[in-house]
Amino acid sequence: MPKRKQVFNNRGDNELFKDEWEDVVLAPKIGLLQHVGINLGDMPKKVYDFIKIRPEDLELFSEENGRTYLPFPRDPTSIVFSDNDSSFQVPQYESYPIHDKLNKKFGYILNFGGSVWALEWCPNISSPGEQYLAIGGYKSSIDEHHPIGRKQKTDLNQAIQIWKINCQIDNFVTEEEEEEEEEEEENQTFVNKPKLDMVICHEYGCIFDMQWCPYGTNDGDDDNNNNENGENDIDKVGENDEGDENSNKEEIVFQRLGILAVSFGNGTIGIFSIPKPNSIRKYFGEPLDSTKPIFVKFKEPLIELSLPQTMCWTVSWGGHYKISTGCTNGDIATWNIFDILKRKYVNNVYDDPEVTYPINYMRAHDSCIRQIVWNSPTNPSHTLSCGHDGRLQIIEDRDPMFKNMFQRIRDFMSTVCWPCHYGGIVYADSDNTVRYIRMDDLRKTTGLIMHHANVWRIAASYYHPFVASCSADGSVKIANICRLRDRHQKPIQVTWYRIGFKEDEVTVRYYHNIKSKETTGTYHNAESFSHFYRPEVSIQRISWNSNICSGTWLASGGTLGLVRVDSVHRK
């Protein structure tokens, strides 16, 4: 068999995916997951060790008070997976295993309760049985709207939901066991249903975007596999950081799950140090095996960032020390968040008005910025942004006044993605097509995925070459970038699922087993043109799991408040 002619292969061997990935079409293979170009496990540990979470920093709410911060109560939606299937319901803040209905699917449906606009997996968790997903958005569904640039001033009591999910698949069928696949599938089970583990109550309004610090903020990760009972979730440290030998006092410090940056409806960005839920339960005497969530409210965030006469709409971490935001007036601001927090919590500098000034502030777009991302968490030097002016441009952090605009469309550009493991970027154009651009040839673009309505979000993984996208047409699709290496192979889009309504206009229908097709072939399909869809079916956020132990898990959610958490894998 002749050797394939490579289109793009000018990077080091440690920055390329294995050749086997080129033949993978339908979904990532668990056995092929790998670190490419970046290994978050090798990054600095406990970079924010000087920040402690103490009992006096937060308040534990009763369930009655805490539920006033959650989305408004409403009747659960009826759901079916096929025309001949009986319907089922998922109450608010509950979950349902989809593998009970679909033998070849592995995952759950979670009910967030309101419209989902932020969805992020917690990084640096080594145990697949204890993965955490942060969800935020609106308290209502299609009847809640927030005009761009208008700060929210009423109904500011909202919440961030932290879900605990078991991503461990028992009795997984390997390739050597394919002959016994049908028999083994009956024995595949998930231990423990996902649960709403903790609710972070706040008074900053709805949530537009949020992101975890990518590394160096999780405490006690080495003990995750042996910490089911929360035995190591509380630390006792000396009264001062220098360990005064004359002081016998000890203070309680909660172990940290991670540091979360959130953009709120009141126009600000809040940075929160999120504790492990079981550490809160243990300190306050709550049962560690409780299926009910705990409701926590911080007295104040670690730091609150804001800008005059505009709103901080999006948020993106540049490594562990920089945070950038895209504003509703087209500006981009970057803060050195590590220095700000160190000055506050180590040097006790509280009153300096310049402490929260951004290190970079520039006019980047002519209208609001939809999304901003950094090129890499290890060496963040460039930002990529898109906005309602239709521009796609890169700005170097060291020379922010020079903007490299290399794409322009006559439409809103809603999302962009910069896979740090591959030499290119991914964006959605005016034809609702997810396109890939190689950095060595900015004039040429390749279509990866075709949707029939606005593409809300694109996500890429650190550990495999599959890109995922979600759209207002209710579909979630994936495609393999590695197939673009070979000129003789065409990109193939796989529809993981699509959401719609049955004839009664009430029951939600999930469509599966949709035939995969070549992306280029969809342009010749009469259904390729844009359609109008009911707003309830819109899928607005999507996120790959950021831990290699669960790297094939994909979370997606939208207007209905239903969040699908699937293991998108093949044998």
Coordinates of C-alpha atoms in Angstrom, one line a residue:
M1 CA 0.0 0.0 0.0
P2 CA 1.6 3.4 -1.0
K3 CA 2.4 5.8 1.8
R4 CA 0.0 8.6 2.2
K5 CA 1.0 12.0 1.1
Q6 CA 0.9 14.4 4.0
V7 CA -0.6 17.9 3.6
F8 CA 0.7 19.4 6.9
N9 CA 3.4 17.7 8.8
N10 CA 6.1 20.3 9.7
R11 CA 5.8 20.0 13.5
G12 CA 7.8 17.9 15.9
D13 CA 6.8 14.2 16.5
N14 CA 5.7 15.1 20.1
E15 CA 3.3 17.6 18.6
L16 CA 1.6 15.3 16.2
F17 CA -1.2 12.8 16.7
K18 CA -0.5 9.2 15.9
D19 CA -1.0 8.1 12.3
E20 CA -3.8 5.7 13.5
W21 CA -6.0 8.8 14.2
E22 CA -6.3 9.4 10.4
D23 CA -8.4 6.3 10.0
V24 CA -10.7 7.1 12.9
V25 CA -14.0 8.5 11.6
L26 CA -17.0 8.0 13.9
A27 CA -15.6 9.0 17.4
P28 CA -12.4 9.1 19.5
K29 CA -10.8 5.8 20.5
I30 CA -10.0 5.5 24.2
G31 CA -6.9 3.5 23.5
L32 CA -5.4 6.3 21.3
L33 CA -5.8 9.2 23.7
Q34 CA -2.5 11.0 24.1
H35 CA -0.8 14.1 25.2
V36 CA 0.1 16.2 22.2
G37 CA 2.3 19.3 22.5
I38 CA 1.1 19.9 26.0
N39 CA 0.8 17.8 29.2
L40 CA -1.1 19.6 31.9
G41 CA 0.1 17.1 34.4
D42 CA 3.7 18.4 33.9
M43 CA 2.6 22.0 34.6
P44 CA 3.4 23.8 38.0
K45 CA 1.5 22.4 41.0
K46 CA -0.4 24.5 43.5
V47 CA 0.5 27.8 41.9
Y48 CA -2.1 29.5 44.1
D49 CA -1.0 27.8 47.3
F50 CA -1.0 31.2 49.1
I51 CA -4.8 31.4 48.8
K52 CA -6.7 29.4 51.5
I53 CA -10.4 28.7 51.8
R54 CA -11.4 29.1 55.4
P55 CA -14.8 28.6 57.1
E56 CA -15.2 32.3 57.8
D57 CA -14.9 33.0 54.0
L58 CA -18.2 31.4 53.2
E59 CA -21.7 30.8 54.5
L60 CA -23.7 27.6 54.4
F61 CA -27.4 28.2 53.4
S62 CA -30.3 26.1 54.3
E63 CA -32.0 24.3 51.4
E64 CA -35.0 26.6 51.6
N65 CA -32.9 29.7 51.3
G66 CA -30.5 28.2 48.7
R67 CA -33.2 27.2 46.3
T68 CA -34.2 30.8 45.8
Y69 CA -30.9 31.2 43.9
L70 CA -31.7 28.3 41.6
P71 CA -33.7 28.6 38.3
F72 CA -37.4 29.1 38.6
P73 CA -39.4 25.9 39.3
R74 CA -41.2 24.4 36.3
D75 CA -42.7 21.1 35.3
P76 CA -40.2 18.5 33.9
T77 CA -40.2 18.0 30.2
S78 CA -41.2 14.6 28.7
I79 CA -38.5 13.0 26.7
V80 CA -38.4 10.1 24.2
F81 CA -35.6 8.5 22.2
S82 CA -37.7 6.8 19.5
D83 CA -41.3 6.8 18.2
N84 CA -42.1 3.5 19.8
D85 CA -40.4 4.3 23.1
S86 CA -42.2 5.3 26.3
S87 CA -41.5 8.8 27.5
F88 CA -39.7 9.7 30.7
Q89 CA -39.1 12.8 32.7
V90 CA -36.1 14.4 34.4
P91 CA -37.0 16.7 37.2
Q92 CA -35.0 19.8 37.9
Y93 CA -31.6 19.1 39.4
E94 CA -31.9 15.4 38.8
S95 CA -30.2 13.1 36.2
Y96 CA -31.3 10.1 34.1
P97 CA -29.0 7.4 32.6
I98 CA -29.5 7.3 28.8
H99 CA -27.8 3.9 28.6
D100 CA -31.0 2.4 30.2
K101 CA -32.7 3.3 27.0
L102 CA -29.9 3.1 24.4
N103 CA -27.6 0.1 24.8
K104 CA -24.7 1.6 22.7
K105 CA -24.8 5.0 24.3
F106 CA -23.0 5.8 27.6
G107 CA -24.0 8.9 29.6
Y108 CA -26.7 10.9 31.3
I109 CA -29.2 13.7 30.9
L110 CA -28.9 16.4 33.6
N111 CA -31.6 19.0 34.2
F112 CA -30.0 22.3 35.0
G113 CA -33.4 24.0 35.3
G114 CA -32.7 27.1 33.1
S115 CA -31.1 28.1 29.9
V116 CA -27.5 26.9 29.8
W117 CA -24.9 29.5 28.8
A118 CA -21.7 28.2 30.6
L119 CA -20.5 24.7 30.7
E120 CA -17.0 23.7 31.9
W121 CA -15.3 20.5 33.2
C122 CA -13.1 20.9 36.2
P123 CA -9.4 20.1 35.2
N124 CA -6.7 18.3 37.1
I125 CA -9.0 15.5 38.4
S126 CA -7.2 12.1 38.0
S127 CA -10.1 9.8 39.1
P128 CA -12.7 9.1 36.4
G129 CA -15.2 8.3 39.1
E130 CA -15.1 11.8 40.5
Q131 CA -15.4 14.3 37.6
Y132 CA -16.9 17.7 38.2
L133 CA -18.9 19.8 35.8
A134 CA -19.7 23.5 36.4
I135 CA -22.9 24.8 34.8
G136 CA -24.3 28.3 34.7
G137 CA -26.8 30.4 32.7
Y138 CA -30.2 32.0 33.2
K139 CA -32.9 31.3 35.8
S140 CA -35.5 30.9 33.1
S141 CA -35.7 29.6 29.5
I142 CA -36.9 31.2 26.3
D143 CA -38.7 34.0 28.1
E144 CA -35.5 35.6 29.6
H145 CA -33.5 38.0 27.5
H146 CA -30.6 40.3 28.3
P147 CA -29.8 43.1 25.8
I148 CA -26.1 43.4 24.8
G149 CA -24.4 46.0 26.9
R150 CA -27.2 46.6 29.4
K151 CA -26.1 45.6 32.9
Q152 CA -28.5 43.5 34.9
K153 CA -29.8 45.4 37.9
T154 CA -32.7 43.2 39.1
D155 CA -33.1 39.5 40.1
L156 CA -29.4 39.2 40.8
N157 CA -29.7 36.2 43.0
Q158 CA -28.4 33.3 40.9
A159 CA -26.2 30.3 41.3
I160 CA -23.4 28.2 39.8
Q161 CA -24.1 24.5 39.9
I162 CA -21.3 22.0 40.5
W163 CA -22.3 18.5 39.4
K164 CA -20.4 15.3 40.4
I165 CA -20.3 12.7 37.6
N166 CA -18.9 9.2 37.6
C167 CA -17.2 8.8 34.2
Q168 CA -16.0 5.3 34.9
I169 CA -17.4 2.6 32.5
D170 CA -17.2 -0.9 34.0
N171 CA -16.5 -3.9 31.9
F172 CA -15.5 -1.8 28.9
V173 CA -15.2 -3.9 25.8
T174 CA -11.8 -3.7 24.2
E175 CA -10.9 -4.4 20.5
E176 CA -9.8 -7.9 21.4
E177 CA -13.3 -8.6 22.8
E178 CA -15.3 -7.4 19.8
E179 CA -16.6 -10.9 19.1
E180 CA -18.3 -10.9 22.5
E181 CA -19.4 -7.2 22.2
E182 CA -23.2 -7.9 22.3
E183 CA -22.9 -10.1 25.3
E184 CA -20.6 -7.7 27.2
E185 CA -22.8 -4.6 26.5
E186 CA -25.5 -6.0 28.7
N187 CA -23.1 -6.0 31.6
Q188 CA -21.8 -2.5 31.1
T189 CA -22.9 -0.4 34.1
F190 CA -22.3 3.0 35.6
V191 CA -21.7 3.2 39.3
N192 CA -23.6 6.1 41.0
K193 CA -25.8 8.5 39.2
P194 CA -24.6 12.1 38.7
K195 CA -25.8 14.4 41.4
L196 CA -25.9 18.2 41.9
D197 CA -23.2 18.2 44.6
M198 CA -22.8 21.9 45.4
V199 CA -24.5 25.2 44.6
I200 CA -22.5 28.4 44.7
C201 CA -25.0 31.2 45.4
H202 CA -24.1 34.8 44.4
E203 CA -25.7 38.1 43.8
Y204 CA -24.1 39.2 40.5
G205 CA -26.8 38.2 38.0
C206 CA -26.9 35.7 35.2
I207 CA -23.8 33.9 33.9
F208 CA -22.6 34.6 30.4
D209 CA -19.3 32.7 30.5
M210 CA -17.0 30.9 32.8
Q211 CA -13.7 29.0 32.8
W212 CA -11.6 27.0 35.2
C213 CA -7.9 27.9 35.7
P214 CA -6.3 25.2 33.5
Y215 CA -3.8 23.8 36.0
G216 CA -2.1 24.2 39.4
T217 CA -5.2 24.9 41.5
N218 CA -6.5 21.5 42.6
D219 CA -5.5 20.4 46.1
G220 CA -5.0 16.8 47.1
D221 CA -5.4 15.3 43.6
D222 CA -3.1 12.4 44.5
D223 CA -5.6 11.3 47.1
N224 CA -8.7 11.4 44.8
N225 CA -8.8 7.7 44.3
N226 CA -8.8 7.0 48.0
N227 CA -10.8 9.9 49.2
E228 CA -14.4 8.7 48.7
N229 CA -15.3 9.6 52.3
G230 CA -13.8 13.0 52.3
E231 CA -11.1 12.0 54.8
N232 CA -8.4 14.3 53.3
D233 CA -10.6 17.2 52.3
I234 CA -9.8 19.4 55.3
D235 CA -6.3 20.6 56.2
K236 CA -5.1 22.0 59.6
V237 CA -2.4 24.6 59.3
G238 CA -0.6 27.0 61.6
E239 CA -2.0 30.4 62.4
N240 CA 0.5 32.1 60.2
D241 CA 2.2 31.0 56.9
E242 CA 5.7 31.1 58.4
G243 CA 4.9 28.4 61.0
D244 CA 5.5 30.3 64.2
E245 CA 6.8 27.8 66.7
N246 CA 5.3 29.8 69.6
S247 CA 1.8 29.5 68.1
N248 CA -0.1 26.3 69.0
K249 CA -3.3 27.5 67.2
E250 CA -4.5 25.7 64.2
E251 CA -7.0 26.9 61.6
I252 CA -9.2 24.9 59.3
V253 CA -8.5 25.2 55.6
F254 CA -10.8 23.5 53.0
Q255 CA -9.1 21.7 50.1
R256 CA -9.7 23.4 46.8
L257 CA -11.4 21.9 43.7
G258 CA -10.2 24.7 41.5
I259 CA -10.3 28.4 40.7
L260 CA -13.2 29.6 38.5
A261 CA -13.5 32.8 36.6
V262 CA -17.1 33.8 35.8
S263 CA -18.5 36.7 33.8
F264 CA -21.8 37.9 35.2
G265 CA -24.9 39.8 34.1
N266 CA -23.9 42.9 36.1
G267 CA -20.9 43.4 33.8
T268 CA -18.2 42.1 36.2
I269 CA -15.9 39.1 36.3
G270 CA -15.6 37.3 39.6
I271 CA -12.7 34.9 40.5
F272 CA -13.7 32.2 43.0
S273 CA -11.7 29.6 44.9
I274 CA -14.1 26.6 44.8
P275 CA -13.7 24.1 47.7
K276 CA -14.3 20.4 47.5
P277 CA -18.0 19.7 48.4
N278 CA -17.2 17.0 50.9
S279 CA -14.8 19.3 52.8
I280 CA -17.8 21.6 53.4
R281 CA -20.0 18.7 54.4
K282 CA -17.4 17.3 56.9
Y283 CA -16.8 20.7 58.6
F284 CA -20.5 21.5 59.0
G285 CA -21.5 18.0 60.0
E286 CA -23.5 17.1 56.9
P287 CA -23.6 13.5 55.7
L288 CA -20.8 12.8 53.2
D289 CA -23.0 10.4 51.2
S290 CA -26.0 12.7 51.0
T291 CA -27.7 12.9 47.6
K292 CA -28.8 16.5 48.4
P293 CA -26.6 19.5 47.3
I294 CA -25.1 21.9 49.8
F295 CA -25.7 25.6 49.3
V296 CA -22.7 27.8 49.8
K297 CA -22.3 31.6 49.4
F298 CA -18.9 33.3 49.5
K299 CA -18.8 36.6 51.5
E300 CA -16.8 38.0 48.5
P301 CA -14.9 36.6 45.5
L302 CA -11.1 36.5 45.5
I303 CA -11.2 39.5 43.2
E304 CA -13.9 41.3 41.2
L305 CA -12.9 42.8 37.9
S306 CA -14.9 45.5 36.0
L307 CA -14.4 48.2 33.4
P308 CA -16.2 51.5 33.1
Q309 CA -18.9 52.1 30.6
T310 CA -18.9 48.5 29.3
M311 CA -19.5 44.9 30.3
C312 CA -17.1 42.0 30.6
W313 CA -18.9 39.5 28.4
T314 CA -16.4 36.6 27.8
V315 CA -13.5 35.3 29.9
S316 CA -10.4 33.2 29.0
W317 CA -7.4 32.1 31.0
G318 CA -4.0 32.5 29.6
G319 CA -2.1 29.9 31.5
H320 CA -2.5 30.3 35.3
Y321 CA -1.5 34.0 35.5
K322 CA -3.4 35.9 32.9
I323 CA -7.1 36.5 32.2
S324 CA -8.6 38.2 29.2
T325 CA -12.1 39.4 28.6
G326 CA -14.0 40.5 25.5
C327 CA -16.3 43.4 26.2
T328 CA -19.6 44.5 24.7
N329 CA -18.1 47.6 23.2
G330 CA -15.4 45.7 21.3
D331 CA -12.5 46.2 23.7
I332 CA -10.2 43.5 25.0
A333 CA -8.7 43.7 28.5
T334 CA -6.0 41.5 30.0
W335 CA -5.1 41.3 33.7
N336 CA -2.2 39.6 35.4
I337 CA -4.4 37.9 37.9
F338 CA -1.5 36.1 39.6
D339 CA 0.1 39.3 40.6
I340 CA -3.2 40.9 41.6
L341 CA -4.0 38.0 43.9
K342 CA -0.5 37.7 45.3
R343 CA -0.4 41.4 46.2
K344 CA -3.8 41.1 47.9
Y345 CA -3.3 37.9 49.9
V346 CA 0.5 37.9 50.4
N347 CA 1.5 41.6 50.5
N348 CA -1.9 42.7 51.9
V349 CA -2.4 45.5 49.4
Y350 CA -6.1 46.3 49.5
D351 CA -6.4 50.0 49.0
D352 CA -4.3 50.6 45.9
P353 CA -6.8 51.7 43.2
E354 CA -4.4 50.5 40.5
V355 CA -4.3 46.9 41.7
T356 CA -7.1 45.9 39.3
Y357 CA -6.0 47.9 36.3
P358 CA -5.5 45.7 33.3
I359 CA -2.0 45.2 31.9
N360 CA -3.4 45.5 28.3
Y361 CA -6.5 47.3 27.1
M362 CA -7.2 47.9 23.5
R363 CA -10.0 48.4 20.9
A364 CA -10.1 45.2 19.0
H365 CA -13.5 45.1 17.3
D366 CA -16.1 47.5 16.1
S367 CA -18.9 45.8 18.1
C368 CA -19.3 43.3 20.9
I369 CA -16.9 40.4 21.2
R370 CA -18.5 37.0 21.2
Q371 CA -15.5 34.9 22.2
I372 CA -11.8 35.2 23.0
V373 CA -9.3 32.4 23.4
W374 CA -5.6 32.0 24.0
N375 CA -3.2 30.1 21.8
S376 CA -1.9 27.8 24.6
P377 CA -2.1 27.4 28.4
T378 CA 1.7 26.7 28.6
N379 CA 2.9 29.7 26.6
P380 CA 0.0 32.2 26.2
S381 CA 1.3 34.9 23.8
H382 CA -1.6 35.4 21.4
T383 CA -5.3 35.9 21.7
L384 CA -7.9 35.0 19.0
S385 CA -11.2 36.8 19.0
C386 CA -14.4 37.0 17.0
G387 CA -17.4 39.4 17.3
H388 CA -20.5 40.8 15.8
D389 CA -18.5 42.9 13.3
G390 CA -17.6 39.6 11.5
R391 CA -13.9 39.8 12.1
L392 CA -11.6 37.0 13.1
Q393 CA -8.2 38.3 14.3
I394 CA -5.2 37.5 16.3
I395 CA -3.5 39.9 18.7
E396 CA 0.0 39.4 20.1
D397 CA 0.2 40.1 23.8
R398 CA 3.6 41.8 23.5
D399 CA 2.4 44.1 20.7
P400 CA -1.4 44.6 21.3
M401 CA -1.7 47.6 19.0
F402 CA -1.1 45.5 16.0
K403 CA -4.1 43.3 15.0
N404 CA -3.8 40.6 12.4
M405 CA -7.3 40.2 10.8
F406 CA -7.3 37.3 8.5
Q407 CA -11.1 36.6 8.1
R408 CA -14.0 38.9 7.6
I409 CA -17.7 37.9 7.0
R410 CA -20.8 39.9 6.6
D411 CA -22.5 38.4 9.6
F412 CA -22.1 37.8 13.3
M413 CA -19.2 35.5 14.1
S414 CA -20.3 33.7 17.2
T415 CA -17.5 31.3 18.1
V416 CA -13.9 30.4 17.5
C417 CA -11.5 27.7 18.8
W418 CA -7.8 27.4 18.8
P419 CA -6.7 23.8 19.3
C420 CA -3.3 24.1 21.0
H421 CA -2.3 20.7 19.7
Y422 CA -2.7 21.4 16.0
G423 CA -1.3 24.0 13.6
G424 CA -4.6 25.9 12.9
I425 CA -7.8 27.4 14.2
V426 CA -11.5 26.6 13.8
Y427 CA -14.3 29.1 13.4
A428 CA -18.0 29.2 12.3
D429 CA -18.8 31.3 9.2
S430 CA -21.9 32.9 7.8
D431 CA -23.1 29.7 6.2
N432 CA -23.2 28.0 9.6
T433 CA -20.2 25.9 8.6
V434 CA -17.4 25.0 11.0
R435 CA -14.2 25.7 9.1
Y436 CA -10.5 24.9 9.7
I437 CA -7.6 27.3 8.8
R438 CA -4.0 26.2 8.7
M439 CA -1.7 28.8 10.2
D440 CA 0.8 28.2 7.3
D441 CA -1.8 29.0 4.7
L442 CA -4.4 31.6 5.9
R443 CA -5.9 31.9 2.4
K444 CA -7.3 28.4 2.4
T445 CA -10.1 27.1 4.6
T446 CA -11.6 23.6 4.9
G447 CA -15.1 22.8 5.9
L448 CA -15.4 20.4 8.8
I449 CA -19.0 20.4 10.0
M450 CA -22.2 21.8 8.4
H451 CA -25.1 23.0 10.6
H452 CA -28.5 24.4 9.5
A453 CA -28.6 27.3 12.0
N454 CA -26.2 29.5 14.0
V455 CA -23.3 27.7 15.5
W456 CA -23.1 28.7 19.1
R457 CA -19.9 27.0 20.3
I458 CA -16.9 24.9 19.1
A459 CA -14.8 22.8 21.4
A460 CA -11.5 20.9 21.0
S461 CA -9.8 18.4 23.2
Y462 CA -6.2 18.2 24.5
Y463 CA -6.1 14.5 24.0
H464 CA -7.7 13.6 20.6
P465 CA -8.2 15.4 17.2
F466 CA -12.0 15.5 17.2
V467 CA -13.7 18.9 17.1
A468 CA -17.3 19.2 18.5
S469 CA -19.8 21.9 17.7
C470 CA -23.4 22.7 18.8
S471 CA -26.0 24.8 17.0
A472 CA -29.4 26.5 17.2
D473 CA -30.7 23.6 15.0
G474 CA -30.5 21.4 18.1
S475 CA -27.6 19.2 16.8
V476 CA -24.3 18.2 18.3
K477 CA -21.7 17.1 15.7
I478 CA -18.1 16.0 15.7
A479 CA -15.3 15.7 13.1
N480 CA -11.7 14.5 13.0
I481 CA -9.2 17.2 12.0
C482 CA -6.5 14.5 11.4
R483 CA -8.2 13.4 8.3
L484 CA -7.1 16.6 6.7
R485 CA -3.6 15.4 6.6
D486 CA -4.3 13.2 3.6
R487 CA -5.4 14.8 0.3
H488 CA -7.3 11.7 -0.6
Q489 CA -9.5 11.8 2.5
K490 CA -12.4 14.1 3.0
P491 CA -13.7 15.3 6.4
I492 CA -16.7 13.4 7.6
Q493 CA -19.1 14.9 10.1
V494 CA -20.8 12.7 12.6
T495 CA -24.1 13.8 14.2
W496 CA -23.9 12.6 17.7
Y497 CA -27.5 13.6 18.4
R498 CA -30.2 16.0 17.5
I499 CA -33.0 17.4 19.6
G500 CA -36.5 18.2 18.3
F501 CA -40.2 18.0 19.2
K502 CA -42.8 15.3 18.5
E503 CA -46.1 16.1 16.8
D504 CA -47.7 17.0 20.1
E505 CA -45.3 20.0 20.4
V506 CA -44.6 19.1 24.0
T507 CA -42.5 15.9 24.1
V508 CA -38.8 16.4 23.4
R509 CA -37.3 13.8 21.0
Y510 CA -33.7 12.9 20.8
Y511 CA -32.6 11.6 17.4
H512 CA -29.7 9.2 17.3
N513 CA -28.0 6.9 14.7
I514 CA -28.1 9.7 12.1
K515 CA -26.1 8.7 9.0
S516 CA -22.6 10.3 8.8
K517 CA -21.7 12.1 5.7
E518 CA -18.9 13.9 3.9
T519 CA -19.0 17.6 4.9
T520 CA -18.4 18.6 1.2
G521 CA -21.5 16.6 0.2
T522 CA -23.8 18.5 2.5
Y523 CA -23.5 21.6 0.3
H524 CA -25.4 19.8 -2.5
N525 CA -28.2 18.8 -0.2
A526 CA -31.4 20.8 -0.3
E527 CA -31.5 20.7 3.5
S528 CA -28.2 22.5 3.7
F529 CA -29.8 25.9 3.6
S530 CA -30.7 27.6 6.9
H531 CA -34.0 26.9 8.4
F532 CA -35.9 28.3 11.3
Y533 CA -36.0 26.2 14.4
R534 CA -37.9 26.5 17.7
P535 CA -35.8 28.4 20.2
E536 CA -36.2 25.6 22.7
V537 CA -34.1 23.1 20.7
S538 CA -31.0 25.4 20.7
I539 CA -27.8 23.8 22.0
Q540 CA -25.7 26.7 23.2
R541 CA -22.7 25.3 25.0
I542 CA -20.4 22.3 24.5
S543 CA -17.3 21.1 26.3
W544 CA -14.8 18.2 26.1
N545 CA -13.6 16.8 29.4
S546 CA -10.2 18.3 30.2
N547 CA -8.8 15.2 32.0
I548 CA -7.2 12.4 30.0
C549 CA -8.8 9.7 32.2
S550 CA -12.2 10.8 30.9
G551 CA -11.1 12.5 27.6
T552 CA -13.9 11.1 25.5
W553 CA -16.7 12.6 27.6
L554 CA -18.6 15.4 26.0
A555 CA -21.1 17.8 27.8
S556 CA -23.6 19.9 25.9
G557 CA -26.6 21.9 26.9
G558 CA -29.0 24.6 25.8
T559 CA -32.2 26.5 26.2
L560 CA -34.3 23.7 27.6
G561 CA -31.9 23.3 30.5
L562 CA -31.2 19.7 29.6
V563 CA -27.5 18.9 29.6
R564 CA -26.3 15.7 27.8
V565 CA -23.1 14.1 29.2
D566 CA -21.9 11.4 26.9
S567 CA -18.9 9.2 26.5
V568 CA -18.3 9.8 22.8
H569 CA -16.1 6.8 22.1
R570 CA -15.7 3.8 19.8
K571 CA -14.2 0.4 20.5

